[in-house]
Amino acid sequence: MKIICVASNYSEHAKELKSEIPAEPVFFMKPDSALLQGNKPFYLPEFSKDLQHEVELVYRINRLGKHIEEKFANRYYNDVALGIDFTARDLQKICKEKGRPWEICKAFDQSAPLSSFIKMEKLQNKDSIKFELYKNGTLVQQGSSADMIFHIDKIIEHVSKYLTLKIGDLIFTGTPPGVGQVAIGDRLTGKLEGETMFDFEVK
Ligand code: ZN
């Protein structure tokens, strides 16, 4: 199982990080050891002084595929979840400046908290899935899949040019604005269409 993450997929977030809006989806990967499920606590790593949350919609691949055309991509997923792409922003800044790969700032253990999944057919509007992140009960991020620069189908087309997608692979689709630092004692609660999807503590 692999975890594919799209960078800069909401223009308002790209602006807050002063990132360029890419012409095609930019992606990176996390290993399966990054997963954190079942509302288990996230342990703040000692190597970062600026560990930030990025709440993201996550799609799960349910068919094997390569070179998938955008118009057929919706046959390759049927479940959506909410996740966090934890990012060591201070290390990411160094990686960007020095042109280094992103593993140390994005792919570390527990960097991908993930909720349980909802079937697509249970959602009222598949093209406008609304989600929110609360920190200690205060709304800090909110987004809608309608605001993604690249729709999930376009992402699948692009990624599958390079990688074979396998059953169980996860695609994190980028974060809306409002990313921010987490600290020990924080509680992070994610909601999708008003329903609580995850609720865990930073330790
Ligand atoms: Zn992200």
Short mmCIF file of C-alpha atoms and ligand atoms in Angstrom, two decimals:
data_model
loop_
_atom_site.label_atom_id
_atom_site.label_comp_id
_atom_site.label_asym_id
_atom_site.label_seq_id
_atom_site.Cartn_x
_atom_site.Cartn_y
_atom_site.Cartn_z
CA MET A 1 0.00 0.00 0.00
CA LYS A 2 1.26 3.44 -0.84
CA ILE A 3 0.13 6.92 0.12
CA ILE A 4 0.15 9.54 -2.62
CA CYS A 5 -0.22 13.19 -1.61
CA VAL A 6 -0.95 16.15 -3.85
CA ALA A 7 0.75 19.47 -3.05
CA SER A 8 -0.79 22.92 -3.66
CA ASN A 9 -4.26 21.78 -4.75
CA TYR A 10 -6.19 24.76 -3.32
CA SER A 11 -5.27 28.19 -4.63
CA GLU A 12 -5.87 29.95 -1.27
CA HIS A 13 -3.43 27.57 0.47
CA ALA A 14 -0.85 27.96 -2.32
CA LYS A 15 -1.07 31.71 -1.71
CA GLU A 16 -0.55 31.37 2.06
CA LEU A 17 2.64 29.34 1.45
CA LYS A 18 3.61 31.59 -1.50
CA SER A 19 3.75 28.48 -3.70
CA GLU A 20 3.20 28.62 -7.44
CA ILE A 21 -0.03 27.19 -8.79
CA PRO A 22 1.21 24.19 -10.79
CA ALA A 23 0.14 23.43 -14.38
CA GLU A 24 -0.29 19.76 -13.52
CA PRO A 25 -0.71 17.97 -10.17
CA VAL A 26 2.49 17.80 -8.10
CA PHE A 27 2.66 14.73 -5.88
CA PHE A 28 4.89 13.10 -3.31
CA MET A 29 4.53 9.91 -1.27
CA LYS A 30 4.48 8.72 2.31
CA PRO A 31 5.28 5.12 3.37
CA ASP A 32 2.70 2.88 5.09
CA SER A 33 4.54 3.52 8.40
CA ALA A 34 3.16 7.10 8.26
CA LEU A 35 -0.43 5.91 8.89
CA LEU A 36 -2.07 6.71 12.23
CA GLN A 37 -5.56 5.27 12.64
CA GLY A 38 -8.20 4.65 15.29
CA ASN A 39 -7.91 8.09 16.93
CA LYS A 40 -4.61 7.10 18.46
CA PRO A 41 -2.59 10.06 19.80
CA PHE A 42 -0.01 11.79 17.64
CA TYR A 43 3.36 12.12 19.38
CA LEU A 44 5.00 15.43 18.50
CA PRO A 45 8.41 14.57 16.98
CA GLU A 46 11.45 16.18 18.56
CA PHE A 47 13.08 17.06 15.20
CA SER A 48 10.70 19.91 14.33
CA LYS A 49 9.95 23.26 15.99
CA ASP A 50 7.05 23.95 13.59
CA LEU A 51 4.90 20.86 13.09
CA GLN A 52 1.76 21.86 11.15
CA HIS A 53 -1.61 20.29 10.36
CA GLU A 54 -2.98 20.04 6.81
CA VAL A 55 -6.46 18.51 6.74
CA GLU A 56 -7.20 16.70 3.45
CA LEU A 57 -9.82 14.58 1.72
CA VAL A 58 -8.51 11.08 1.09
CA TYR A 59 -9.69 8.68 -1.62
CA ARG A 60 -9.02 4.93 -1.55
CA ILE A 61 -8.21 3.10 -4.79
CA ASN A 62 -10.32 -0.03 -5.26
CA ARG A 63 -9.06 -1.37 -8.63
CA LEU A 64 -5.68 -2.05 -10.16
CA GLY A 65 -4.85 0.44 -12.89
CA LYS A 66 -2.20 2.15 -14.99
CA HIS A 67 -2.62 4.89 -17.63
CA ILE A 68 -6.16 5.60 -16.41
CA GLU A 69 -7.98 8.24 -18.44
CA GLU A 70 -9.68 11.02 -16.49
CA LYS A 71 -13.12 10.06 -17.87
CA PHE A 72 -12.77 6.50 -16.48
CA ALA A 73 -11.05 7.45 -13.22
CA ASN A 74 -14.28 7.43 -11.18
CA ARG A 75 -14.38 3.63 -11.56
CA TYR A 76 -11.22 3.37 -9.47
CA TYR A 77 -12.50 4.66 -6.12
CA ASN A 78 -15.66 4.48 -4.05
CA ASP A 79 -14.59 5.49 -0.55
CA VAL A 80 -13.56 8.79 0.94
CA ALA A 81 -12.02 9.61 4.31
CA LEU A 82 -10.48 12.56 6.08
CA GLY A 83 -6.80 12.68 6.92
CA ILE A 84 -4.03 14.98 8.01
CA ASP A 85 -0.82 15.49 6.09
CA PHE A 86 1.39 16.45 9.04
CA THR A 87 4.27 18.60 7.86
CA ALA A 88 7.47 19.72 9.58
CA ARG A 89 7.26 23.20 8.02
CA ASP A 90 10.70 24.29 9.28
CA LEU A 91 12.36 21.25 7.67
CA GLN A 92 10.26 21.67 4.51
CA LYS A 93 11.57 25.23 4.15
CA ILE A 94 15.16 23.91 4.25
CA CYS A 95 14.32 21.11 1.78
CA LYS A 96 12.79 23.64 -0.63
CA GLU A 97 15.73 26.05 -0.32
CA LYS A 98 18.31 23.34 -0.89
CA GLY A 99 16.29 21.43 -3.51
CA ARG A 100 16.21 18.28 -1.37
CA PRO A 101 13.47 15.62 -1.37
CA TRP A 102 10.65 16.00 1.17
CA GLU A 103 10.77 12.70 3.10
CA ILE A 104 12.11 14.16 6.36
CA CYS A 105 9.39 16.83 6.48
CA LYS A 106 6.41 14.82 5.16
CA ALA A 107 6.95 11.04 5.38
CA PHE A 108 7.91 10.49 9.04
CA ASP A 109 6.10 8.07 11.37
CA GLN A 110 2.50 9.09 12.21
CA SER A 111 2.53 11.85 9.59
CA ALA A 112 -0.71 10.54 8.04
CA PRO A 113 -3.60 10.29 10.54
CA LEU A 114 -6.60 8.75 8.76
CA SER A 115 -10.30 8.36 9.62
CA SER A 116 -12.59 5.49 8.67
CA PHE A 117 -14.14 5.62 5.17
CA ILE A 118 -17.54 6.70 3.85
CA LYS A 119 -19.00 5.23 0.64
CA MET A 120 -19.30 7.82 -2.14
CA GLU A 121 -23.01 7.02 -2.64
CA LYS A 122 -23.72 8.12 0.95
CA LEU A 123 -22.62 11.65 0.07
CA GLN A 124 -25.21 14.14 -1.14
CA ASN A 125 -22.92 15.85 -3.63
CA LYS A 126 -19.82 13.92 -4.70
CA ASP A 127 -18.33 16.99 -6.39
CA SER A 128 -18.69 19.30 -3.40
CA ILE A 129 -17.61 17.39 -0.30
CA LYS A 130 -17.30 19.79 2.62
CA PHE A 131 -14.83 19.20 5.44
CA GLU A 132 -13.45 21.01 8.47
CA LEU A 133 -10.68 20.79 11.03
CA TYR A 134 -11.11 21.99 14.61
CA LYS A 135 -8.21 22.59 16.99
CA ASN A 136 -9.30 22.51 20.64
CA GLY A 137 -12.87 23.10 19.46
CA THR A 138 -12.04 26.13 17.27
CA LEU A 139 -12.53 25.92 13.51
CA VAL A 140 -9.09 26.30 11.86
CA GLN A 141 -9.51 24.88 8.34
CA GLN A 142 -12.47 24.36 6.08
CA GLY A 143 -12.68 23.29 2.48
CA SER A 144 -14.76 21.75 -0.25
CA SER A 145 -13.63 19.34 -2.93
CA ALA A 146 -15.27 21.77 -5.37
CA ASP A 147 -12.36 24.17 -4.71
CA MET A 148 -9.62 21.72 -5.65
CA ILE A 149 -7.45 22.93 -8.55
CA PHE A 150 -7.17 19.32 -9.78
CA HIS A 151 -10.21 17.05 -9.32
CA ILE A 152 -9.54 13.52 -8.03
CA ASP A 153 -10.15 12.13 -11.55
CA LYS A 154 -7.45 14.39 -13.01
CA ILE A 155 -5.07 13.43 -10.18
CA ILE A 156 -5.63 9.71 -10.90
CA GLU A 157 -5.00 10.25 -14.62
CA HIS A 158 -1.74 12.09 -13.89
CA VAL A 159 -0.39 9.81 -11.14
CA SER A 160 -1.22 6.62 -13.08
CA LYS A 161 0.95 7.78 -15.99
CA TYR A 162 3.90 7.18 -13.69
CA LEU A 163 2.76 4.63 -11.08
CA THR A 164 0.54 1.56 -11.13
CA LEU A 165 -2.32 2.20 -8.71
CA LYS A 166 -3.19 -0.80 -6.56
CA ILE A 167 -6.17 -1.72 -4.40
CA GLY A 168 -5.86 0.04 -1.04
CA ASP A 169 -3.60 2.85 -2.21
CA LEU A 170 -4.57 6.20 -0.70
CA ILE A 171 -4.62 9.61 -2.34
CA PHE A 172 -4.43 12.69 -0.09
CA THR A 173 -5.77 15.52 -2.23
CA GLY A 174 -4.20 18.66 -0.76
CA THR A 175 -5.18 21.11 1.95
CA PRO A 176 -7.37 24.23 2.03
CA PRO A 177 -6.07 27.41 3.75
CA GLY A 178 -5.64 27.73 7.51
CA VAL A 179 -2.69 25.37 8.11
CA GLY A 180 -1.03 25.95 11.46
CA GLN A 181 1.20 24.66 14.19
CA VAL A 182 0.22 21.96 16.67
CA ALA A 183 1.47 21.66 20.25
CA ILE A 184 1.41 19.03 22.96
CA GLY A 185 -2.06 18.91 24.51
CA ASP A 186 -3.91 20.01 21.35
CA ARG A 187 -6.99 18.07 20.28
CA LEU A 188 -7.66 17.78 16.53
CA THR A 189 -11.17 16.98 15.32
CA GLY A 190 -12.01 16.45 11.66
CA LYS A 191 -15.53 16.63 10.22
CA LEU A 192 -16.82 15.61 6.81
CA GLU A 193 -20.29 16.90 5.87
CA GLY A 194 -20.81 17.68 9.56
CA GLU A 195 -19.96 14.17 10.75
CA THR A 196 -16.99 13.67 13.09
CA MET A 197 -14.43 11.52 11.29
CA PHE A 198 -11.46 11.69 13.66
CA ASP A 199 -10.76 13.14 17.07
CA PHE A 200 -7.33 12.68 18.60
CA GLU A 201 -4.79 14.27 20.88
CA VAL A 202 -1.27 15.57 20.31
CA LYS A 203 1.06 14.20 22.99
ZN ZN B 1 -0.71 18.35 2.13
#
